[in-house]
């Protein structure tokens, strides 16, 4: 921390710059003359204006835009939000819909496989049609070849779908797999009792679905079986990563909140539940499991295909009524009592649609006494080495954690399932998880279900809260998952993963109740989710501030120069945490080197000589004004703060200055920090001056924890040379620049020398 003497500074002389004015020759302002001279310009501008207006009119009034990538939280962004109207169901007046248009009007089958097809039949799909006792139904879209055909499969083109008379067709995009909703209704109309939701790149292991799933829930064998179940009553856990149970701790499914990726410990004990009500059965996929784009695009190199294997001997595991799991649309078996749960939302991105459906369905499943069970590997899914579209998942990553909490707390007093379904869809639209289009779509879906003869299941009539309070842990079962080989960017290994996971658990234990507050100067669209994934594994949560807010990415607005003024509100939101670590994105935090720091003390790099830098672009007069404001704040400080500050500061003519790119405030100093921010008020004191002032007022420098004084702090301009001076042996490195996903991959390769498990995440 530097003390800069202001008594001898002199303000620089101001210089006036005179700029000659150049005026053009005045023109005749007569309107008729002007109009005649500019006739063609006026005509062109008028046509362009009308075209743009027409475009926006049709765009915003279309029934179902093909892909709405960021509809989440839009209800919170409108200045004048209009209350969504809850549509009526009117199920008693729904008329039956019979298949009068397709060649299969008399066809009947109890077991269906529904796939969406965009290209000609794949080898995997040709094998699916050979499964005995199952009828494959292929749903086309606008990208499907006109001459698509496969012996043994029923194919419904766009035209055939439109002729079936289903209400949902009016809401479906033309080029998306969510058109499978038509296929679900068609299958139910033709006698379905079980529907396997699949895609065209998965092959059933062993060629028989009955070897993997429980097909007959009414059989004595199924009803008498005892299924492992995640223990209920754990208030700190609302979602699980099922891949851990099946032997892959460092792989996570699409739809798992990023903040839960670091939870890699296996379940210590399981409870048990009787079979017969596992109405939704999620299979595990070998080869390319259901992973998100973060995992897919950063954990492999070149064109090497994934070939991840799970434990085929692990027991299936059920979810309790306060725990959820991601569910997909390409390896999931739905029984009749859960057919209502097949509806794929239309107002969210395609990569989020089936995941949101799964969480929505699980909450409603509790109302009829059903549950989700996850089964050992059921299919082998081929990795086509195609890049996943990261941008289509951003709404998913940002909102899914909040969605799960909302669903678990949601309650309804309605007495019929379909009314509950309508009400939950409405509530989700009000909360911004999808938009009003999906509320209308839900009603159309329910009406179509009734029209094709589906009978809604009865509600159980129990109280969920009372059930959670009566959890019996006396019959707990222990199961330790095997330790299967993991994959580091395509390189197999099996020796050190346990040690690395142990480190991760240790770091999480130390910092799991510390909130990281990060100011991102770089492009948040390209980096915010990566920062959350990197540091969210270690800290309780990651709050991101930036110059421009972005609700879709949960990025809050803030100004770096006065970042300290935004902290009190964040402190108030997390009032039970142990402390707050503040970090600028131009500084890399090596969290594995923070374990020895005292989390009850203040941390700041006050003794790093090179951190005592001037503020860029500021002259002596600016520093003089800053010093004046500091003195005014000090004069209003309470006794205990003012005494500390004056003991640390040599004189009133001096100004404390140090780099404040990273600092830590423990809980016991939060109230003092908030008071100091209030004292600053409207003064625009720069954070590199305000934060050191706060720290010297809160405690004496000799009481600060010295750990951050070991950080690398360079003053030269950021360049590619930053990779040369990085060290994994220090607590932090400054400066650094991250602006793209490729920058992250390069950084992670360096940081992996301190945390090798990072190579499992990026």
XYZ file of C-alpha atoms in Angstrom:
762
model
C 0.000 0.000 0.000
C 1.589 3.285 -1.061
C 1.223 6.607 0.742
C 1.362 9.408 -1.804
C 2.163 12.885 -0.436
C -0.248 15.504 -1.775
C 1.174 18.619 -0.085
C 3.697 19.416 -2.813
C 1.543 18.639 -5.808
C 0.683 21.421 -8.208
C -2.188 21.376 -10.578
C -1.216 21.409 -14.197
C -2.117 24.396 -16.336
C -5.130 24.090 -18.491
C -4.871 24.698 -22.222
C -7.655 26.087 -24.355
C -7.998 24.770 -27.870
C -9.652 26.963 -30.481
C -11.337 25.108 -33.321
C -12.282 27.151 -36.426
C -15.900 26.916 -37.454
C -16.628 25.999 -41.044
C -20.140 26.716 -42.208
C -21.655 25.570 -45.504
C -23.541 27.953 -47.731
C -27.101 28.456 -46.433
C -29.803 26.627 -48.353
C -33.365 27.537 -49.238
C -35.583 26.116 -46.480
C -38.792 26.292 -48.515
C -40.532 22.932 -47.946
C -41.829 22.411 -51.480
C -38.402 23.059 -52.951
C -36.767 20.757 -50.433
C -39.333 18.023 -51.031
C -38.921 18.121 -54.802
C -35.149 17.946 -54.504
C -35.331 14.966 -52.154
C -38.304 13.099 -53.663
C -36.499 9.815 -54.249
C -34.849 9.895 -50.802
C -38.237 10.402 -49.160
C -39.728 7.522 -51.158
C -36.914 5.125 -50.271
C -36.963 6.036 -46.568
C -40.748 5.605 -46.449
C -40.569 2.149 -48.034
C -37.787 1.075 -45.677
C -39.729 2.301 -42.659
C -42.842 0.391 -43.695
C -40.799 -2.762 -44.362
C -39.142 -2.649 -40.951
C -42.453 -1.983 -39.223
C -44.053 -4.906 -41.045
C -41.173 -7.200 -40.130
C -41.444 -6.442 -36.430
C -45.217 -6.717 -36.517
C -45.172 -10.212 -37.978
C -42.169 -11.284 -35.878
C -43.678 -10.361 -32.537
C -47.125 -11.598 -33.422
C -46.106 -15.000 -34.742
C -47.578 -17.838 -32.775
C -44.416 -19.768 -32.129
C -41.013 -18.474 -33.179
C -38.773 -21.423 -34.089
C -36.219 -20.718 -31.399
C -36.463 -18.220 -28.595
C -33.043 -18.478 -27.064
C -33.356 -16.170 -24.138
C -36.954 -15.979 -23.045
C -36.109 -16.695 -19.396
C -36.758 -13.793 -17.055
C -38.126 -11.605 -19.833
C -41.143 -10.884 -17.646
C -38.804 -9.109 -15.275
C -37.276 -6.947 -17.988
C -40.384 -5.211 -19.242
C -40.953 -1.697 -17.955
C -44.698 -2.226 -18.047
C -45.238 -5.974 -17.683
C -48.716 -7.156 -18.526
C -50.202 -9.833 -16.327
C -50.508 -13.142 -18.113
C -54.054 -14.413 -18.417
C -54.620 -17.973 -17.264
C -56.548 -19.821 -20.000
C -59.499 -22.071 -19.253
C -59.233 -25.810 -19.788
C -62.877 -26.615 -20.708
C -62.083 -30.315 -20.865
C -65.740 -31.362 -20.656
C -66.452 -29.849 -24.077
C -63.471 -31.421 -25.867
C -64.538 -33.566 -28.802
C -62.700 -36.800 -29.670
C -60.067 -36.650 -32.385
C -59.924 -39.736 -34.598
C -57.223 -40.585 -37.106
C -59.005 -40.173 -40.414
C -56.155 -38.829 -42.524
C -53.207 -41.213 -42.137
C -52.861 -44.706 -43.660
C -52.529 -46.076 -40.105
C -56.010 -45.256 -38.789
C -56.650 -48.873 -37.798
C -53.146 -49.598 -36.497
C -52.717 -50.318 -32.778
C -49.600 -50.870 -30.654
C -48.884 -50.623 -26.931
C -45.144 -49.882 -27.231
C -43.783 -46.979 -29.275
C -40.397 -45.460 -29.973
C -40.621 -41.785 -30.959
C -37.743 -40.122 -32.818
C -37.275 -36.844 -34.651
C -35.581 -37.165 -38.039
C -33.748 -34.475 -39.950
C -31.578 -36.615 -42.226
C -31.956 -39.947 -43.985
C -32.243 -43.021 -41.692
C -29.090 -43.612 -39.656
C -27.622 -47.041 -38.930
C -28.824 -46.697 -35.331
C -32.373 -45.964 -36.432
C -32.366 -48.959 -38.761
C -31.519 -51.105 -35.737
C -34.279 -49.526 -33.642
C -36.985 -50.643 -36.079
C -35.858 -54.241 -35.540
C -36.631 -54.233 -31.806
C -39.356 -56.817 -31.247
C -42.645 -55.548 -29.893
C -41.886 -51.858 -30.517
C -43.211 -49.554 -33.221
C -40.909 -46.739 -34.381
C -42.596 -43.434 -35.217
C -40.392 -40.913 -37.054
C -41.433 -37.246 -36.889
C -40.303 -35.022 -39.739
C -39.600 -31.311 -39.755
C -38.796 -28.666 -42.365
C -35.253 -30.035 -42.766
C -36.278 -33.656 -43.351
C -35.755 -34.982 -46.903
C -39.009 -35.141 -48.835
C -38.395 -38.756 -49.803
C -37.632 -39.980 -46.285
C -38.576 -43.614 -45.830
C -37.624 -46.569 -43.649
C -39.202 -50.003 -43.750
C -40.793 -50.842 -40.423
C -41.170 -47.209 -39.320
C -44.171 -44.921 -39.512
C -43.176 -41.508 -40.852
C -45.219 -38.352 -40.379
C -44.268 -35.441 -42.618
C -45.169 -31.830 -41.832
C -48.227 -32.073 -44.070
C -49.404 -35.293 -42.437
C -48.917 -33.798 -38.994
C -51.029 -30.793 -39.919
C -53.860 -33.040 -41.101
C -54.153 -34.956 -37.812
C -56.261 -32.225 -36.227
C -54.185 -31.709 -33.070
C -54.328 -28.277 -31.466
C -50.630 -28.331 -30.532
C -49.570 -28.166 -34.181
C -50.382 -24.456 -34.234
C -47.657 -23.773 -31.647
C -44.825 -25.931 -32.961
C -41.788 -24.540 -34.814
C -41.201 -26.109 -38.217
C -37.525 -26.994 -37.832
C -37.280 -28.457 -34.336
C -37.365 -31.827 -32.619
C -40.081 -30.499 -30.283
C -42.486 -31.525 -33.032
C -42.246 -34.921 -31.343
C -45.251 -33.726 -29.324
C -47.360 -34.624 -32.367
C -45.821 -38.088 -32.335
C -46.636 -38.621 -28.668
C -50.287 -37.802 -29.293
C -50.377 -40.023 -32.386
C -48.969 -42.944 -30.368
C -51.472 -42.427 -27.537
C -54.256 -42.218 -30.096
C -53.144 -45.606 -31.426
C -53.094 -47.475 -28.125
C -49.732 -46.642 -26.512
C -49.100 -47.836 -22.951
C -45.338 -47.234 -23.015
C -43.384 -44.639 -25.008
C -39.610 -44.702 -25.369
C -38.362 -41.188 -26.139
C -35.289 -41.651 -28.355
C -33.098 -40.102 -31.038
C -31.560 -41.525 -34.186
C -28.002 -42.003 -32.908
C -28.608 -44.416 -30.015
C -28.431 -48.216 -30.175
C -30.143 -50.276 -27.490
C -27.511 -52.370 -25.703
C -28.296 -56.037 -26.253
C -31.108 -55.209 -28.677
C -33.901 -55.425 -26.090
C -35.389 -52.607 -24.012
C -37.012 -55.042 -21.595
C -33.580 -56.121 -20.336
C -32.898 -52.627 -19.057
C -36.190 -50.957 -18.126
C -39.165 -52.058 -16.043
C -41.862 -52.443 -18.684
C -44.632 -54.066 -16.659
C -45.224 -51.978 -13.560
C -48.207 -54.120 -12.592
C -46.204 -57.340 -12.280
C -45.645 -58.816 -8.834
C -41.888 -58.895 -9.378
C -41.700 -55.182 -10.137
C -43.989 -54.186 -7.266
C -42.079 -56.273 -4.741
C -38.640 -55.026 -5.722
C -36.886 -52.538 -3.459
C -35.204 -49.697 -5.319
C -32.354 -47.608 -3.926
C -33.526 -44.037 -3.373
C -31.639 -40.827 -2.687
C -32.281 -40.044 0.961
C -35.020 -37.481 1.473
C -34.902 -34.639 3.944
C -31.516 -33.139 2.957
C -32.396 -29.444 2.760
C -29.014 -28.615 1.210
C -29.584 -30.854 -1.813
C -32.287 -30.338 -4.400
C -30.674 -31.956 -7.461
C -28.281 -34.848 -8.003
C -25.751 -35.885 -10.633
C -26.721 -39.519 -11.365
C -23.463 -40.173 -13.236
C -21.654 -40.344 -9.893
C -23.840 -43.284 -8.847
C -22.876 -45.082 -12.056
C -19.123 -44.610 -11.658
C -18.279 -41.319 -13.442
C -17.741 -38.576 -10.873
C -16.290 -35.982 -13.216
C -18.977 -36.147 -15.925
C -22.211 -34.228 -15.487
C -25.503 -34.268 -17.415
C -26.951 -31.439 -19.446
C -29.285 -29.508 -17.194
C -27.323 -29.928 -13.975
C -26.842 -26.450 -12.477
C -23.220 -25.370 -12.921
C -22.963 -24.617 -9.222
C -23.532 -28.337 -8.548
C -20.818 -29.590 -10.901
C -18.249 -29.582 -8.088
C -20.355 -31.854 -5.865
C -18.548 -35.089 -6.722
C -18.926 -37.115 -3.536
C -21.044 -40.254 -3.754
C -24.137 -40.877 -1.629
C -23.173 -42.231 1.790
C -26.472 -44.018 2.411
C -29.608 -44.717 0.407
C -33.149 -45.320 1.537
C -35.399 -47.744 -0.370
C -38.725 -47.470 -2.129
C -41.058 -50.124 -3.530
C -41.312 -50.493 -7.287
C -44.375 -50.016 -9.429
C -44.579 -46.226 -9.598
C -41.398 -45.395 -11.492
C -43.543 -43.848 -14.214
C -40.544 -42.086 -15.790
C -37.409 -44.183 -16.293
C -34.251 -42.359 -17.367
C -31.565 -44.503 -18.984
C -27.834 -43.822 -18.924
C -26.048 -43.633 -22.280
C -22.611 -45.093 -22.923
C -20.415 -43.529 -25.628
C -21.708 -39.961 -25.684
C -23.879 -39.463 -22.598
C -26.167 -36.499 -22.255
C -23.647 -33.741 -21.494
C -23.869 -29.998 -21.991
C -21.911 -27.897 -24.475
C -19.476 -26.710 -21.799
C -18.419 -30.308 -21.202
C -18.518 -31.333 -24.842
C -16.633 -28.452 -26.425
C -13.919 -28.051 -23.813
C -13.139 -31.597 -22.731
C -12.065 -33.063 -26.017
C -9.508 -32.267 -28.676
C -9.658 -32.629 -32.425
C -12.169 -35.070 -33.852
C -11.684 -37.828 -31.308
C -15.148 -39.125 -30.395
C -16.207 -39.596 -26.803
C -16.478 -43.174 -25.560
C -17.452 -42.796 -21.903
C -18.567 -45.934 -20.080
C -20.747 -46.279 -16.996
C -21.148 -49.174 -14.563
C -23.677 -51.586 -16.048
C -23.916 -53.504 -12.764
C -24.828 -50.521 -10.575
C -28.368 -50.715 -9.148
C -31.019 -48.401 -10.497
C -31.728 -45.455 -8.233
C -34.923 -43.490 -7.570
C -35.469 -39.840 -6.719
C -37.146 -38.843 -3.468
C -39.905 -36.242 -3.375
C -37.564 -33.359 -2.667
C -34.753 -34.255 -5.058
C -34.610 -33.852 -8.832
C -32.452 -35.104 -11.681
C -31.957 -33.932 -15.296
C -34.126 -35.844 -17.786
C -33.570 -35.883 -21.555
C -35.569 -36.726 -24.674
C -33.423 -39.451 -26.228
C -33.194 -42.291 -23.690
C -36.260 -42.087 -21.476
C -39.171 -44.462 -20.982
C -42.571 -42.986 -20.117
C -45.390 -45.141 -18.765
C -49.066 -44.385 -19.335
C -49.513 -42.541 -16.040
C -46.798 -40.086 -17.111
C -47.850 -39.503 -20.729
C -49.002 -35.987 -19.804
C -45.316 -35.297 -18.981
C -44.190 -35.772 -22.600
C -45.036 -32.191 -23.587
C -41.954 -30.359 -24.915
C -42.029 -26.574 -24.285
C -41.945 -24.385 -27.390
C -40.891 -20.946 -26.123
C -37.399 -21.925 -24.956
C -34.338 -23.052 -26.887
C -34.287 -26.616 -28.159
C -31.319 -27.483 -25.929
C -33.356 -26.408 -22.902
C -36.782 -27.761 -23.874
C -36.475 -31.377 -22.719
C -34.546 -30.417 -19.565
C -37.236 -27.958 -18.477
C -39.866 -30.548 -19.336
C -38.091 -33.030 -17.089
C -37.958 -30.778 -14.038
C -41.545 -29.586 -14.594
C -42.707 -33.198 -14.936
C -40.910 -34.412 -11.803
C -42.647 -31.863 -9.632
C -46.063 -32.851 -10.988
C -45.213 -36.542 -10.730
C -45.088 -36.183 -6.952
C -48.767 -35.206 -7.002
C -49.786 -38.668 -8.249
C -47.356 -40.584 -6.066
C -44.943 -41.357 -8.898
C -41.201 -40.939 -9.099
C -38.286 -40.919 -11.528
C -35.749 -43.747 -11.520
C -32.395 -43.753 -13.288
C -31.210 -47.022 -14.847
C -27.762 -48.423 -15.728
C -26.568 -48.035 -19.346
C -29.428 -48.780 -21.722
C -28.096 -47.458 -25.033
C -24.824 -46.738 -26.760
C -25.000 -43.292 -28.257
C -22.574 -42.413 -31.040
C -20.630 -39.171 -30.881
C -20.845 -37.591 -34.309
C -18.118 -35.117 -33.288
C -20.407 -32.195 -34.047
C -19.915 -28.993 -32.069
C -22.646 -28.264 -29.558
C -24.205 -24.813 -29.714
C -23.153 -23.187 -26.460
C -25.267 -20.088 -26.976
C -28.484 -22.139 -27.005
C -27.792 -23.348 -23.458
C -27.119 -20.006 -21.795
C -30.708 -19.561 -20.645
C -30.560 -23.110 -19.287
C -27.379 -22.603 -17.249
C -28.466 -19.315 -15.774
C -31.985 -20.267 -14.690
C -32.099 -23.980 -13.980
C -30.926 -23.700 -10.370
C -33.588 -21.113 -9.625
C -36.173 -23.241 -11.437
C -35.466 -26.288 -9.264
C -35.842 -24.279 -6.062
C -39.072 -22.784 -7.366
C -40.531 -26.171 -8.300
C -39.716 -27.782 -4.968
C -41.427 -24.940 -3.096
C -44.454 -24.801 -5.444
C -47.798 -25.932 -4.021
C -51.302 -26.250 -5.470
C -54.733 -26.690 -3.934
C -56.416 -27.983 -7.095
C -58.037 -31.440 -6.997
C -57.398 -32.650 -10.536
C -54.025 -33.310 -12.129
C -54.668 -31.410 -15.360
C -55.640 -28.313 -13.382
C -52.355 -28.605 -11.480
C -50.464 -28.934 -14.759
C -52.116 -25.816 -16.178
C -51.481 -23.849 -12.979
C -47.810 -24.827 -12.759
C -47.223 -23.867 -16.394
C -48.880 -20.538 -15.666
C -46.733 -19.982 -12.561
C -43.575 -20.791 -14.518
C -44.511 -18.185 -17.114
C -45.102 -15.623 -14.377
C -41.639 -16.395 -12.990
C -40.070 -16.016 -16.436
C -38.940 -19.619 -16.963
C -40.896 -19.710 -20.224
C -43.425 -17.349 -21.766
C -47.176 -17.141 -22.230
C -46.959 -19.186 -25.402
C -46.199 -22.276 -23.336
C -49.176 -21.635 -21.073
C -51.442 -21.712 -24.127
C -49.517 -24.675 -25.494
C -50.041 -26.563 -22.223
C -53.805 -26.094 -22.444
C -53.822 -27.224 -26.081
C -51.737 -30.252 -25.111
C -54.091 -31.244 -22.290
C -57.131 -30.809 -24.523
C -55.499 -32.956 -27.214
C -54.726 -35.647 -24.617
C -58.384 -35.795 -23.688
C -59.358 -35.772 -27.372
C -57.247 -38.886 -28.120
C -58.757 -40.751 -25.171
C -56.114 -40.323 -22.463
C -57.359 -40.666 -18.884
C -55.654 -38.342 -16.421
C -54.296 -40.075 -13.289
C -55.807 -39.288 -9.909
C -54.046 -37.149 -7.315
C -52.763 -38.934 -4.236
C -54.072 -36.401 -1.757
C -51.075 -36.428 0.589
C -49.151 -33.477 1.934
C -45.606 -33.266 0.595
C -44.315 -31.310 3.575
C -45.671 -33.873 6.006
C -44.095 -36.691 4.005
C -40.667 -35.027 4.172
C -41.027 -34.600 7.918
C -41.704 -38.329 8.370
C -38.639 -39.667 6.560
C -37.561 -43.015 8.049
C -33.789 -43.466 8.003
C -33.720 -46.721 9.946
C -33.432 -48.883 6.846
C -30.567 -47.036 5.174
C -28.528 -48.950 2.617
C -24.909 -48.368 1.727
C -23.555 -48.512 -1.810
C -20.133 -47.346 -2.949
C -19.936 -46.710 -6.716
C -16.950 -48.252 -8.519
C -14.117 -46.008 -9.674
C -14.225 -46.177 -13.450
C -11.540 -44.682 -15.721
C -12.128 -41.036 -16.451
C -11.142 -39.000 -19.477
C -8.873 -35.938 -19.652
C -9.348 -34.324 -23.047
C -9.393 -37.704 -24.717
C -6.603 -39.271 -22.617
C -7.702 -42.033 -20.271
C -6.432 -42.190 -16.703
C -7.460 -43.941 -13.512
C -4.729 -43.388 -10.911
C -5.006 -39.837 -9.636
C -8.691 -38.963 -9.944
C -9.500 -39.969 -6.361
C -6.731 -37.734 -4.990
C -7.862 -34.825 -7.133
C -11.496 -35.259 -6.125
C -10.388 -35.335 -2.498
C -8.688 -31.968 -3.013
C -11.825 -30.541 -4.594
C -13.918 -31.664 -1.629
C -11.364 -30.110 0.751
C -11.439 -26.772 -1.107
C -15.227 -26.819 -1.205
C -15.305 -27.531 2.525
C -13.118 -24.486 3.205
C -14.772 -22.030 0.828
C -18.248 -23.494 0.378
C -19.715 -20.756 2.561
C -17.774 -17.893 0.965
C -19.402 -15.830 -1.812
C -17.212 -14.763 -4.720
C -18.137 -11.348 -6.140
C -16.549 -10.834 -9.535
C -16.399 -7.775 -11.744
C -16.093 -8.763 -15.401
C -14.633 -6.102 -17.684
C -14.396 -8.511 -20.593
C -17.316 -9.625 -22.782
C -19.811 -11.312 -20.453
C -21.532 -13.105 -23.327
C -18.351 -15.096 -23.948
C -16.991 -15.443 -20.416
C -19.572 -15.192 -17.613
C -20.635 -18.838 -17.659
C -17.027 -20.002 -17.792
C -16.158 -17.916 -14.734
C -19.115 -19.431 -12.893
C -18.041 -22.928 -13.823
C -14.409 -22.333 -12.861
C -14.992 -20.724 -9.478
C -18.515 -21.970 -8.735
C -17.068 -25.411 -7.977
C -15.221 -23.915 -5.008
C -17.341 -21.087 -3.609
C -20.902 -20.926 -2.346
C -21.933 -18.914 -5.385
C -20.460 -16.504 -7.927
C -22.072 -13.068 -8.259
C -21.019 -11.319 -11.470
C -21.046 -7.561 -11.971
C -20.357 -5.769 -15.231
C -20.841 -2.352 -16.790
C -23.944 -3.619 -18.589
C -26.476 -5.853 -16.864
C -27.622 -9.032 -18.609
C -30.630 -10.694 -16.967
C -30.366 -13.744 -19.217
C -26.873 -14.416 -17.860
C -27.642 -13.232 -14.289
C -25.075 -10.456 -14.694
C -25.746 -7.417 -12.512
C -24.921 -3.817 -13.377
C -22.001 -2.146 -11.644
C -19.153 0.317 -12.165
C -15.603 -0.794 -11.467
C -14.405 2.609 -10.273
C -16.929 2.512 -7.419
C -17.451 -1.234 -7.159
C -17.476 -1.055 -3.359
C -20.812 0.810 -3.503
C -22.511 -2.263 -4.989
C -21.297 -4.657 -2.312
C -23.666 -3.857 0.611
C -26.740 -5.097 -1.280
C -24.945 -8.328 -2.118
C -23.852 -8.698 1.511
C -27.481 -8.365 2.543
C -28.600 -11.090 0.120
C -26.147 -13.573 1.591
C -26.445 -12.738 5.267
C -25.429 -16.174 6.576
C -22.183 -16.608 4.672
C -18.739 -16.716 6.249
C -17.258 -13.989 4.081
C -16.956 -12.330 0.668
C -14.067 -12.505 -1.763
C -14.039 -9.725 -4.374
C -12.164 -10.334 -7.620
C -11.580 -8.420 -10.860
C -11.462 -10.594 -13.987
C -8.005 -9.226 -14.843
C -6.657 -11.276 -11.929
C -6.493 -15.077 -11.780
C -7.239 -16.702 -8.437
C -5.309 -19.865 -7.551
C -7.807 -21.003 -4.919
C -5.793 -24.088 -3.951
C -3.232 -21.781 -2.354
C -5.773 -20.016 -0.143
C -6.272 -22.801 2.382
C -3.696 -21.451 4.835
C -5.273 -17.980 4.906
C -7.275 -16.989 7.982
C -10.873 -16.503 6.884
C -11.610 -14.437 9.975
C -9.140 -11.714 8.888
C -9.057 -9.131 6.099
C -7.071 -10.011 2.962
C -5.526 -7.479 0.578
C -2.240 -7.152 -1.327
C -1.081 -4.152 0.706
C 2.618 -5.100 0.769
C 3.126 -5.986 -2.875
C 5.362 -3.127 -4.116
C 4.203 -3.306 -7.718
C 0.558 -3.133 -6.649
C 1.139 0.427 -5.429
C 0.412 1.847 -8.832
C -1.063 5.140 -9.904
C -4.546 5.137 -11.336
C -4.292 5.177 -15.116
C -4.994 8.504 -16.775
C -5.235 10.542 -13.566
C -3.123 13.610 -12.866
C -2.006 15.325 -9.665
C -5.109 17.501 -9.425
C -7.295 14.399 -9.497
C -5.340 12.873 -6.628
C -5.698 16.122 -4.681
C -9.488 15.957 -5.059
C -9.472 12.319 -4.007
C -7.437 13.225 -0.925
C -9.911 15.962 0.001
C -12.834 13.541 -0.217
C -10.967 10.936 1.836
C -10.295 13.477 4.587
C -13.976 14.426 4.672
C -14.987 10.785 5.034
C -12.387 10.181 7.749
C -13.671 13.169 9.701
C -17.135 11.573 9.893
C -15.970 8.085 10.855
C -17.036 6.628 14.219
C -14.318 6.581 16.860
C -13.169 2.971 16.437
C -12.816 3.330 12.654
C -11.166 6.757 12.736
C -8.630 5.694 15.374
C -7.603 2.664 13.291
C -7.288 4.731 10.135
C -5.205 7.504 11.673
C -2.905 4.991 13.331
C -2.282 3.404 9.911
C -2.007 6.625 7.891
C 1.023 8.907 8.406
C -0.749 12.258 7.945
C -3.816 14.017 6.620
C -1.770 15.106 3.587
C -1.137 11.495 2.574
C -3.262 9.168 0.460
C -3.273 5.389 0.678
C -3.263 3.643 -2.687
C -2.910 -0.014 -3.633
C -4.170 -2.487 -6.191
C -7.543 -3.818 -5.049
C -8.131 -6.395 -7.767
C -8.657 -9.054 -5.107
C -9.622 -8.652 -1.457
C -11.544 -10.561 1.196
C -13.982 -9.347 3.853
C -14.950 -11.766 6.646
C -18.415 -11.682 8.169
C -17.288 -9.868 11.305
C -16.193 -6.808 9.259
C -19.215 -6.614 6.950
C -21.165 -4.141 9.095
C -18.139 -1.820 9.312
C -17.679 -1.998 5.531
C -21.339 -1.130 4.961
C -21.082 1.815 7.368
C -18.017 3.112 5.520
C -19.801 2.903 2.171
C -22.640 4.948 3.671
C -20.126 7.552 4.850
C -18.698 7.889 1.336
C -22.204 8.639 0.060
C -22.092 10.559 -3.217
C -18.345 11.104 -3.152
C -16.765 9.478 -6.221
C -13.722 8.014 -4.515
C -11.881 5.533 -6.744
C -11.957 1.940 -5.503
C -8.140 1.723 -5.413
C -8.269 4.522 -2.854
C -11.578 3.735 -1.104
C -10.879 0.047 -0.432
C -7.461 0.655 1.224
C -9.087 3.424 3.280
C -11.823 1.018 4.392
C -9.323 -1.677 5.281
C -7.153 0.665 7.378
C -10.271 1.864 9.182
C -11.613 -1.629 9.869
C -8.372 -3.044 11.248
C -4.660 -2.322 11.577
C -2.521 -3.515 8.627
C -0.415 -5.727 10.883
C -3.591 -7.736 11.542
C -4.315 -8.385 7.855
C -3.699 -11.894 6.623
C -0.472 -11.663 4.576
C -1.280 -14.387 2.019
C -2.173 -12.108 -0.917
C 1.181 -10.326 -0.550
C 2.664 -13.387 -2.255
C 0.687 -12.834 -5.456
C 2.315 -12.021 -8.785
C 1.529 -8.416 -9.690
C 2.921 -7.016 -12.927
C 2.460 -3.422 -13.975
C 3.282 -3.717 -17.677
C 0.548 -3.800 -20.280
C -1.304 -7.077 -20.694
C 0.049 -9.142 -23.548
C 0.628 -12.699 -24.570
C 3.564 -12.667 -22.187
C 1.137 -13.219 -19.301
C 1.365 -16.929 -20.033
C 5.092 -16.707 -19.335
C 4.844 -15.327 -15.812
C 1.919 -17.467 -14.601
C 2.689 -19.611 -11.564
C 0.478 -22.144 -9.792
C 2.489 -21.640 -6.599
C 1.089 -18.189 -5.723
C -2.406 -17.206 -4.525
C -3.171 -14.896 -7.481
C -1.712 -13.597 -10.751
C -2.180 -10.114 -12.216
C -2.695 -8.945 -14.946
C -4.554 -11.341 -17.223
C -6.963 -10.995 -20.126
C -9.827 -13.367 -20.943
C -12.158 -12.483 -23.809
C -12.992 -15.774 -25.558
C -13.675 -19.411 -24.735
C -10.329 -20.357 -26.291
C -8.622 -17.999 -23.839
C -10.254 -19.993 -21.071
C -9.009 -23.293 -22.405
C -5.438 -21.938 -22.490
C -5.769 -20.641 -18.954
C -7.226 -23.896 -17.661
C -4.305 -25.836 -19.071
C -2.024 -23.640 -16.957
C -4.196 -23.770 -13.840
C -4.488 -27.545 -14.064
C -0.955 -27.808 -12.669
C -2.512 -26.680 -9.383
C -5.914 -28.332 -9.869
C -5.599 -31.286 -12.291
C -9.327 -31.957 -12.045
C -9.886 -28.805 -14.099
C -9.018 -30.864 -17.144
C -12.168 -32.847 -16.346
C -14.252 -29.677 -16.621
C -12.715 -27.827 -19.545
